GROMACS .gro file of C-alpha atoms in nm:
model
  352
    1MET     CA    1  -3.466  18.738 -13.655
    2SER     CA    2  -3.779  18.645 -13.844
    3HIS     CA    3  -4.084  18.484 -13.694
    4VAL     CA    4  -4.374  18.312 -13.864
    5VAL     CA    5  -4.696  18.403 -13.688
    6LYS     CA    6  -4.898  18.092 -13.614
    7LYS     CA    7  -5.269  18.167 -13.626
    8ARG     CA    8  -5.371  17.926 -13.355
    9LYS     CA    9  -5.568  17.998 -13.045
   10LEU     CA   10  -5.362  17.975 -12.728
   11ASP     CA   11  -5.532  17.839 -12.419
   12LYS     CA   12  -5.569  18.098 -12.144
   13SER     CA   13  -5.306  17.950 -11.910
   14ARG     CA   14  -5.051  17.957 -12.193
   15GLN     CA   15  -5.147  18.314 -12.284
   16ASP     CA   16  -5.098  18.417 -11.921
   17ARG     CA   17  -4.767  18.232 -11.890
   18LEU     CA   18  -4.625  18.401 -12.200
   19TYR     CA   19  -4.745  18.737 -12.072
   20PHE     CA   20  -4.600  18.700 -11.722
   21ASP     CA   21  -4.275  18.552 -11.857
   22SER     CA   22  -4.219  18.872 -12.055
   23TYR     CA   23  -4.187  19.061 -11.724
   24THR     CA   24  -3.917  18.839 -11.572
   25ASP     CA   25  -3.629  19.022 -11.745
   26VAL     CA   26  -3.472  19.341 -11.612
   27THR     CA   27  -3.500  19.528 -11.943
   28ILE     CA   28  -3.875  19.593 -11.933
   29HIS     CA   29  -3.859  19.718 -11.571
   30GLU     CA   30  -3.563  19.941 -11.652
   31GLU     CA   31  -3.760  20.086 -11.946
   32MET     CA   32  -4.069  20.152 -11.735
   33ILE     CA   33  -3.892  20.312 -11.438
   34ALA     CA   34  -3.662  20.514 -11.668
   35ASP     CA   35  -3.978  20.654 -11.832
   36HIS     CA   36  -3.980  20.977 -11.631
   37VAL     CA   37  -4.321  21.091 -11.757
   38ARG     CA   38  -4.478  20.763 -11.644
   39THR     CA   39  -4.301  20.715 -11.313
   40ASN     CA   40  -4.303  21.075 -11.198
   41THR     CA   41  -4.669  21.129 -11.288
   42TYR     CA   42  -4.762  20.827 -11.077
   43ARG     CA   43  -4.545  20.954 -10.792
   44MET     CA   44  -4.699  21.302 -10.805
   45ALA     CA   45  -5.052  21.159 -10.831
   46ILE     CA   46  -5.001  20.932 -10.531
   47LEU     CA   47  -4.851  21.209 -10.319
   48ARG     CA   48  -5.126  21.452 -10.425
   49ASN     CA   49  -5.384  21.199 -10.311
   50GLY     CA   50  -5.216  21.170  -9.973
   51GLU     CA   51  -5.540  21.249  -9.790
   52SER     CA   52  -5.704  20.944  -9.951
   53ILE     CA   53  -5.402  20.721  -9.883
   54ARG     CA   54  -5.279  20.830  -9.539
   55GLY     CA   55  -5.355  20.562  -9.281
   56LYS     CA   56  -5.534  20.349  -9.542
   57VAL     CA   57  -5.488  20.001  -9.691
   58VAL     CA   58  -5.373  19.993 -10.055
   59LEU     CA   59  -5.368  19.719 -10.319
   60ASP     CA   60  -5.104  19.751 -10.594
   61VAL     CA   61  -5.218  19.533 -10.887
   62GLY     CA   62  -4.925  19.405 -11.096
   63ALA     CA   63  -4.672  19.563 -10.864
   64GLY     CA   64  -4.357  19.469 -11.059
   65THR     CA   65  -4.057  19.605 -10.871
   66GLY     CA   66  -4.290  19.760 -10.613
   67VAL     CA   67  -4.211  20.124 -10.692
   68LEU     CA   68  -4.576  20.237 -10.677
   69SER     CA   69  -4.623  20.054 -10.346
   70MET     CA   70  -4.330  20.248 -10.204
   71PHE     CA   71  -4.473  20.577 -10.330
   72CYS     CA   72  -4.790  20.485 -10.138
   73VAL     CA   73  -4.592  20.431  -9.819
   74GLN     CA   74  -4.425  20.770  -9.877
   75ALA     CA   75  -4.778  20.913  -9.901
   76GLY     CA   76  -4.864  20.764  -9.561
   77ALA     CA   77  -5.032  20.430  -9.640
   78ARG     CA   78  -5.083  20.208  -9.335
   79LYS     CA   79  -5.048  19.886  -9.536
   80VAL     CA   80  -4.982  19.801  -9.901
   81TYR     CA   81  -5.047  19.462 -10.059
   82ALA     CA   82  -4.818  19.442 -10.364
   83VAL     CA   83  -4.956  19.164 -10.583
   84GLU     CA   84  -4.725  19.043 -10.861
   85ALA     CA   85  -4.760  18.724 -11.064
   86CYS     CA   86  -4.412  18.690 -11.212
   87SER     CA   87  -4.073  18.621 -11.053
   88ILE     CA   88  -3.981  18.992 -11.037
   89ALA     CA   89  -4.173  18.972 -10.707
   90GLU     CA   90  -3.853  18.826 -10.556
   91GLN     CA   91  -3.669  19.147 -10.648
   92ALA     CA   92  -3.955  19.356 -10.514
   93VAL     CA   93  -3.911  19.190 -10.174
   94LYS     CA   94  -3.541  19.286 -10.174
   95ILE     CA   95  -3.618  19.645 -10.279
   96VAL     CA   96  -3.881  19.678 -10.006
   97GLU     CA   97  -3.632  19.551  -9.745
   98LYS     CA   98  -3.360  19.781  -9.882
   99ASN     CA   99  -3.593  20.076  -9.819
  100ASN     CA  100  -3.696  19.952  -9.472
  101MET     CA  101  -4.062  19.925  -9.568
  102GLU     CA  102  -4.121  19.554  -9.496
  103ASP     CA  103  -4.349  19.643  -9.204
  104LYS     CA  104  -4.577  19.838  -9.441
  105ILE     CA  105  -4.554  19.649  -9.773
  106GLU     CA  106  -4.641  19.283  -9.815
  107VAL     CA  107  -4.535  19.144 -10.153
  108ILE     CA  108  -4.769  18.863 -10.259
  109ARG     CA  109  -4.666  18.635 -10.547
  110GLY     CA  110  -4.963  18.541 -10.761
  111THR     CA  111  -5.237  18.682 -10.982
  112VAL     CA  112  -5.492  18.914 -10.828
  113GLU     CA  113  -5.760  18.666 -10.939
  114THR     CA  114  -5.611  18.388 -10.724
  115VAL     CA  115  -5.454  18.556 -10.419
  116ASP     CA  116  -5.640  18.590 -10.092
  117LEU     CA  117  -5.597  18.921  -9.911
  118PRO     CA  118  -5.655  18.932  -9.534
  119GLU     CA  119  -5.873  19.246  -9.562
  120GLN     CA  120  -6.059  19.480  -9.795
  121VAL     CA  121  -5.870  19.783  -9.927
  122GLU     CA  122  -5.952  20.154  -9.954
  123VAL     CA  123  -5.722  20.231 -10.248
  124ILE     CA  124  -5.623  20.045 -10.566
  125VAL     CA  125  -5.319  20.163 -10.760
  126SER     CA  126  -5.201  20.002 -11.081
  127GLU     CA  127  -4.997  20.080 -11.390
  128TRP     CA  128  -5.197  19.852 -11.618
  129MET     CA  129  -5.178  20.032 -11.953
  130GLY     CA  130  -5.042  19.850 -12.256
  131TYR     CA  131  -4.966  19.962 -12.610
  132ALA     CA  132  -5.275  20.133 -12.755
  133LEU     CA  133  -5.395  20.128 -12.392
  134LEU     CA  134  -5.558  19.785 -12.400
  135HIS     CA  135  -5.286  19.551 -12.532
  136GLU     CA  136  -5.213  19.283 -12.268
  137SER     CA  137  -5.560  19.341 -12.114
  138MET     CA  138  -5.429  19.389 -11.761
  139LEU     CA  139  -5.720  19.624 -11.698
  140ASN     CA  140  -5.938  19.314 -11.654
  141SER     CA  141  -5.737  19.229 -11.342
  142VAL     CA  142  -5.780  19.579 -11.202
  143LEU     CA  143  -6.157  19.553 -11.249
  144TYR     CA  144  -6.156  19.211 -11.080
  145ALA     CA  145  -5.968  19.363 -10.785
  146ARG     CA  146  -6.211  19.656 -10.775
  147ASP     CA  147  -6.514  19.429 -10.758
  148LYS     CA  148  -6.366  19.188 -10.504
  149TRP     CA  149  -6.142  19.391 -10.274
  150LEU     CA  150  -6.222  19.765 -10.293
  151LYS     CA  151  -6.441  19.905 -10.017
  152PRO     CA  152  -6.741  20.120 -10.121
  153GLY     CA  153  -6.625  20.477 -10.180
  154GLY     CA  154  -6.266  20.361 -10.236
  155VAL     CA  155  -6.016  20.531 -10.466
  156ILE     CA  156  -5.871  20.396 -10.793
  157LEU     CA  157  -5.546  20.543 -10.930
  158PRO     CA  158  -5.576  20.625 -11.218
  159SER     CA  159  -5.954  20.661 -11.236
  160LYS     CA  160  -6.017  20.734 -11.605
  161ALA     CA  161  -5.869  20.646 -11.945
  162GLU     CA  162  -5.936  20.810 -12.282
  163LEU     CA  163  -5.845  20.706 -12.636
  164TYR     CA  164  -5.770  20.936 -12.930
  165ILE     CA  165  -5.710  20.898 -13.302
  166SER     CA  166  -5.553  21.133 -13.557
  167PRO     CA  167  -5.450  21.106 -13.924
  168ILE     CA  168  -5.076  21.128 -13.988
  169GLY     CA  169  -4.834  21.140 -14.279
  170ASP     CA  170  -4.529  20.925 -14.205
  171PRO     CA  171  -4.244  21.048 -14.433
  172VAL     CA  172  -4.022  20.750 -14.347
  173VAL     CA  173  -4.266  20.515 -14.521
  174GLU     CA  174  -4.270  20.727 -14.835
  175ASP     CA  175  -3.888  20.740 -14.832
  176ARG     CA  176  -3.870  20.361 -14.804
  177LEU     CA  177  -4.116  20.313 -15.090
  178ASN     CA  178  -3.933  20.566 -15.305
  179PHE     CA  179  -3.601  20.390 -15.239
  180TRP     CA  180  -3.675  20.127 -15.507
  181TYR     CA  181  -3.692  20.402 -15.771
  182THR     CA  182  -3.339  20.517 -15.681
  183VAL     CA  183  -3.163  20.181 -15.725
  184LYS     CA  184  -3.123  20.219 -16.102
  185GLU     CA  185  -2.947  20.552 -16.064
  186GLN     CA  186  -2.706  20.403 -15.809
  187TYR     CA  187  -2.638  20.060 -15.956
  188GLY     CA  188  -2.783  20.050 -16.309
  189VAL     CA  189  -3.050  19.796 -16.216
  190ASP     CA  190  -3.416  19.901 -16.233
  191MET     CA  191  -3.597  19.774 -15.922
  192SER     CA  192  -3.896  20.011 -15.935
  193CYS     CA  193  -4.126  19.709 -15.971
  194MET     CA  194  -4.044  19.630 -15.604
  195SER     CA  195  -4.246  19.934 -15.495
  196ASP     CA  196  -4.585  19.758 -15.486
  197PHE     CA  197  -4.438  19.463 -15.297
  198ALA     CA  198  -4.267  19.702 -15.053
  199ARG     CA  199  -4.595  19.888 -15.000
  200ARG     CA  200  -4.776  19.564 -14.911
  201CYS     CA  201  -4.498  19.471 -14.668
  202ILE     CA  202  -4.465  19.809 -14.499
  203MET     CA  203  -4.825  19.930 -14.504
  204ASN     CA  204  -4.950  19.602 -14.363
  205SER     CA  205  -5.207  19.513 -14.097
  206ASP     CA  206  -4.971  19.532 -13.800
  207ILE     CA  207  -5.022  19.776 -13.516
  208THR     CA  208  -4.682  19.947 -13.529
  209VAL     CA  209  -4.555  20.093 -13.202
  210ASN     CA  210  -4.358  20.402 -13.297
  211SER     CA  211  -4.284  20.760 -13.197
  212VAL     CA  212  -4.488  21.000 -13.408
  213THR     CA  213  -4.341  21.348 -13.444
  214VAL     CA  214  -4.567  21.652 -13.408
  215GLU     CA  215  -4.491  21.761 -13.764
  216ASP     CA  216  -4.641  21.440 -13.901
  217VAL     CA  217  -4.978  21.481 -13.725
  218LEU     CA  218  -5.227  21.619 -13.977
  219SER     CA  219  -5.517  21.725 -13.750
  220HIS     CA  220  -5.619  21.774 -13.390
  221PRO     CA  221  -5.666  21.429 -13.228
  222ALA     CA  222  -6.027  21.317 -13.187
  223ARG     CA  223  -6.136  21.137 -12.870
  224PHE     CA  224  -6.331  20.821 -12.950
  225ALA     CA  225  -6.362  20.641 -12.615
  226GLU     CA  226  -6.358  20.705 -12.241
  227LEU     CA  227  -6.332  20.441 -11.969
  228ASP     CA  228  -6.442  20.521 -11.613
  229LEU     CA  229  -6.255  20.273 -11.396
  230TYR     CA  230  -6.515  20.300 -11.121
  231SER     CA  231  -6.792  20.169 -11.346
  232VAL     CA  232  -6.656  20.004 -11.665
  233THR     CA  233  -6.708  19.626 -11.688
  234VAL     CA  234  -6.499  19.345 -11.835
  235GLU     CA  235  -6.786  19.282 -12.077
  236GLU     CA  236  -6.760  19.639 -12.207
  237LEU     CA  237  -6.387  19.589 -12.271
  238ARG     CA  238  -6.469  19.317 -12.526
  239SER     CA  239  -6.545  19.600 -12.767
  240VAL     CA  240  -6.427  19.954 -12.702
  241LYS     CA  241  -6.544  20.169 -12.990
  242GLY     CA  242  -6.648  20.513 -13.097
  243LYS     CA  243  -6.691  20.752 -13.387
  244PHE     CA  244  -6.437  21.019 -13.482
  245ARG     CA  245  -6.412  21.328 -13.698
  246CYS     CA  246  -6.092  21.518 -13.779
  247GLU     CA  247  -6.025  21.812 -14.011
  248SER     CA  248  -5.689  21.840 -14.188
  249PHE     CA  249  -5.454  22.124 -14.097
  250GLY     CA  250  -5.338  22.166 -14.458
  251SER     CA  251  -5.223  21.996 -14.778
  252ALA     CA  252  -5.058  21.660 -14.711
  253ALA     CA  253  -5.082  21.287 -14.779
  254VAL     CA  254  -5.247  21.074 -14.508
  255ASN     CA  255  -5.084  20.732 -14.495
  256ALA     CA  256  -5.170  20.620 -14.141
  257PHE     CA  257  -5.373  20.676 -13.827
  258CYS     CA  258  -5.214  20.736 -13.489
  259VAL     CA  259  -5.383  20.609 -13.171
  260HIS     CA  260  -5.278  20.741 -12.831
  261PHE     CA  261  -5.426  20.744 -12.482
  262THR     CA  262  -5.438  20.943 -12.161
  263VAL     CA  263  -5.511  20.835 -11.805
  264THR     CA  264  -5.637  21.077 -11.542
  265PHE     CA  265  -5.583  21.056 -11.168
  266PRO     CA  266  -5.857  21.164 -10.927
  267CYS     CA  267  -5.818  21.516 -10.798
  268PRO     CA  268  -5.860  21.588 -10.426
  269ASP     CA  269  -6.101  21.874 -10.351
  270ASN     CA  270  -5.828  22.118 -10.256
  271LYS     CA  271  -5.617  22.056 -10.569
  272PRO     CA  272  -5.713  22.279 -10.863
  273GLN     CA  273  -5.624  22.050 -11.153
  274ALA     CA  274  -5.633  21.675 -11.220
  275LEU     CA  275  -5.306  21.504 -11.313
  276VAL     CA  276  -5.305  21.352 -11.662
  277LEU     CA  277  -5.053  21.104 -11.798
  278SER     CA  278  -5.059  21.152 -12.176
  279THR     CA  279  -4.903  20.954 -12.458
  280SER     CA  280  -4.997  21.219 -12.715
  281PRO     CA  281  -4.742  21.298 -12.988
  282PHE     CA  282  -4.785  21.661 -12.873
  283LYS     CA  283  -4.649  21.569 -12.527
  284PRO     CA  284  -4.308  21.441 -12.409
  285GLU     CA  285  -4.238  21.085 -12.525
  286THR     CA  286  -4.318  20.783 -12.308
  287HIS     CA  287  -4.220  20.418 -12.348
  288TRP     CA  288  -4.571  20.353 -12.487
  289LYS     CA  289  -4.495  20.584 -12.781
  290GLN     CA  290  -4.799  20.569 -13.015
  291ALA     CA  291  -4.985  20.298 -13.205
  292VAL     CA  292  -4.958  20.355 -13.582
  293LEU     CA  293  -5.208  20.200 -13.824
  294TYR     CA  294  -5.092  20.217 -14.186
  295LEU     CA  295  -5.348  20.260 -14.466
  296ASP     CA  296  -5.313  20.046 -14.778
  297ALA     CA  297  -5.234  20.358 -14.983
  298PRO     CA  298  -5.184  20.729 -14.905
  299VAL     CA  299  -5.470  20.974 -14.961
  300ASP     CA  300  -5.413  21.342 -15.041
  301VAL     CA  301  -5.590  21.601 -14.826
  302VAL     CA  302  -5.609  21.980 -14.822
  303GLN     CA  303  -5.696  22.222 -14.542
  304ASP     CA  304  -6.022  22.125 -14.366
  305THR     CA  305  -6.059  21.793 -14.551
  306ALA     CA  306  -6.280  21.581 -14.324
  307VAL     CA  307  -6.146  21.249 -14.198
  308THR     CA  308  -6.433  21.059 -14.036
  309GLY     CA  309  -6.511  20.708 -13.927
  310GLU     CA  310  -6.556  20.456 -13.651
  311ILE     CA  311  -6.289  20.266 -13.462
  312SER     CA  312  -6.330  19.947 -13.262
  313MET     CA  313  -6.083  19.773 -13.029
  314PHE     CA  314  -6.130  19.412 -12.926
  315PRO     CA  315  -5.929  19.108 -12.805
  316SER     CA  316  -5.766  18.886 -13.067
  317GLU     CA  317  -5.921  18.544 -13.127
  318GLU     CA  318  -5.575  18.385 -13.099
  319SER     CA  319  -5.490  18.543 -12.764
  320ALA     CA  320  -5.727  18.743 -12.546
  321ARG     CA  321  -5.431  18.947 -12.418
  322HIS     CA  322  -5.358  19.079 -12.767
  323ILE     CA  323  -5.554  19.373 -12.904
  324CYS     CA  324  -5.704  19.416 -13.250
  325ILE     CA  325  -5.819  19.746 -13.396
  326HIS     CA  326  -6.076  19.781 -13.675
  327VAL     CA  327  -6.117  20.115 -13.850
  328ASP     CA  328  -6.392  20.218 -14.093
  329TYR     CA  329  -6.295  20.554 -14.238
  330THR     CA  330  -6.373  20.809 -14.506
  331ILE     CA  331  -6.120  21.072 -14.619
  332GLY     CA  332  -6.272  21.365 -14.805
  333GLU     CA  333  -6.470  21.250 -15.109
  334GLN     CA  334  -6.310  20.905 -15.113
  335LYS     CA  335  -6.535  20.604 -15.067
  336ARG     CA  336  -6.546  20.441 -14.724
  337GLN     CA  337  -6.256  20.206 -14.646
  338SER     CA  338  -6.206  19.939 -14.379
  339LYS     CA  339  -5.900  19.777 -14.231
  340THR     CA  340  -5.831  19.554 -13.930
  341PHE     CA  341  -5.499  19.567 -13.744
  342SER     CA  342  -5.332  19.350 -13.480
  343ILE     CA  343  -5.015  19.352 -13.272
  344PRO     CA  344  -4.761  19.110 -13.427
  345ASP     CA  345  -4.742  18.801 -13.206
  346TRP     CA  346  -4.396  18.646 -13.196
  347SER     CA  347  -4.436  18.495 -12.850
  348SER     CA  348  -4.605  18.170 -12.953
  349GLU     CA  349  -4.326  18.101 -13.205
  350ALA     CA  350  -4.048  18.208 -12.972
  351HIS     CA  351  -4.172  17.990 -12.688
  352SER     CA  352  -4.288  17.687 -12.883
   0.00000   0.00000   0.00000
């Protein structure tokens, strides 16, 4: 199915409706809960923080099916307010009753910005991360909940997020571009002139969500941003940026950048190591995969070639829930290049 992207600004209520509507189908919840890395890391983090949760009041922001709320009850929470804006809240109520937790978990239908809780909370838990961390901008809601409902000294799970970038060489792209040179041999028709057109189509300005294999990563990832959920502000999320420097492992052709993120859960004093949920290509795959940013043309590198630059992430002008990424970069002796990327937006066309 093809979609024409309409470059028009959506009003905020429409943006929110399209966003919440996307969570009304079972598929997305199946994908998230089936993501063992995601779900089990949250479960382990909640249980590890049992001392902070036991006997306390918890707010689950964007609760979905309520699985994190139930982990909190398993960890000893006295009360959990599971706030969910979309109709999956009806299923959450059934799941809570099925697990005999209705005396501990109250599912509240609505956005965290509009609901009224009967009390302040000591813990906030949320699985707010989107593609490239900030797509869908649900973190704004977590920060709103923090400022309005979290008691001083309260706990936020997870408490920190970090963003990384690395140069990659995607062989699938090169195979697809080379395909047009093979048509003549197969069918006697020379289509090599399609190569430039194919390059413009494939190496476009979309943020491509894809699994990057370890073999395709051409340097150690460089961290370019860190967000402390106890202190970061909504204003600061309007532009998350940082500088980066990578050095190539060996001879290869860089044709894209890969962006991934980690989130870290607070570590109780008696636990030796913090729990980290990572979407790195060097770690087991998650449903977030990685965000791939294709360059306009590949650049050859050798061992220790420097790849440097600055990356900036900011909300799209068309929809504040959609992320854009701007990269200024220099590869070796090449002159500085710039490119801006965005997540393809089919929702306005599909729902119009």
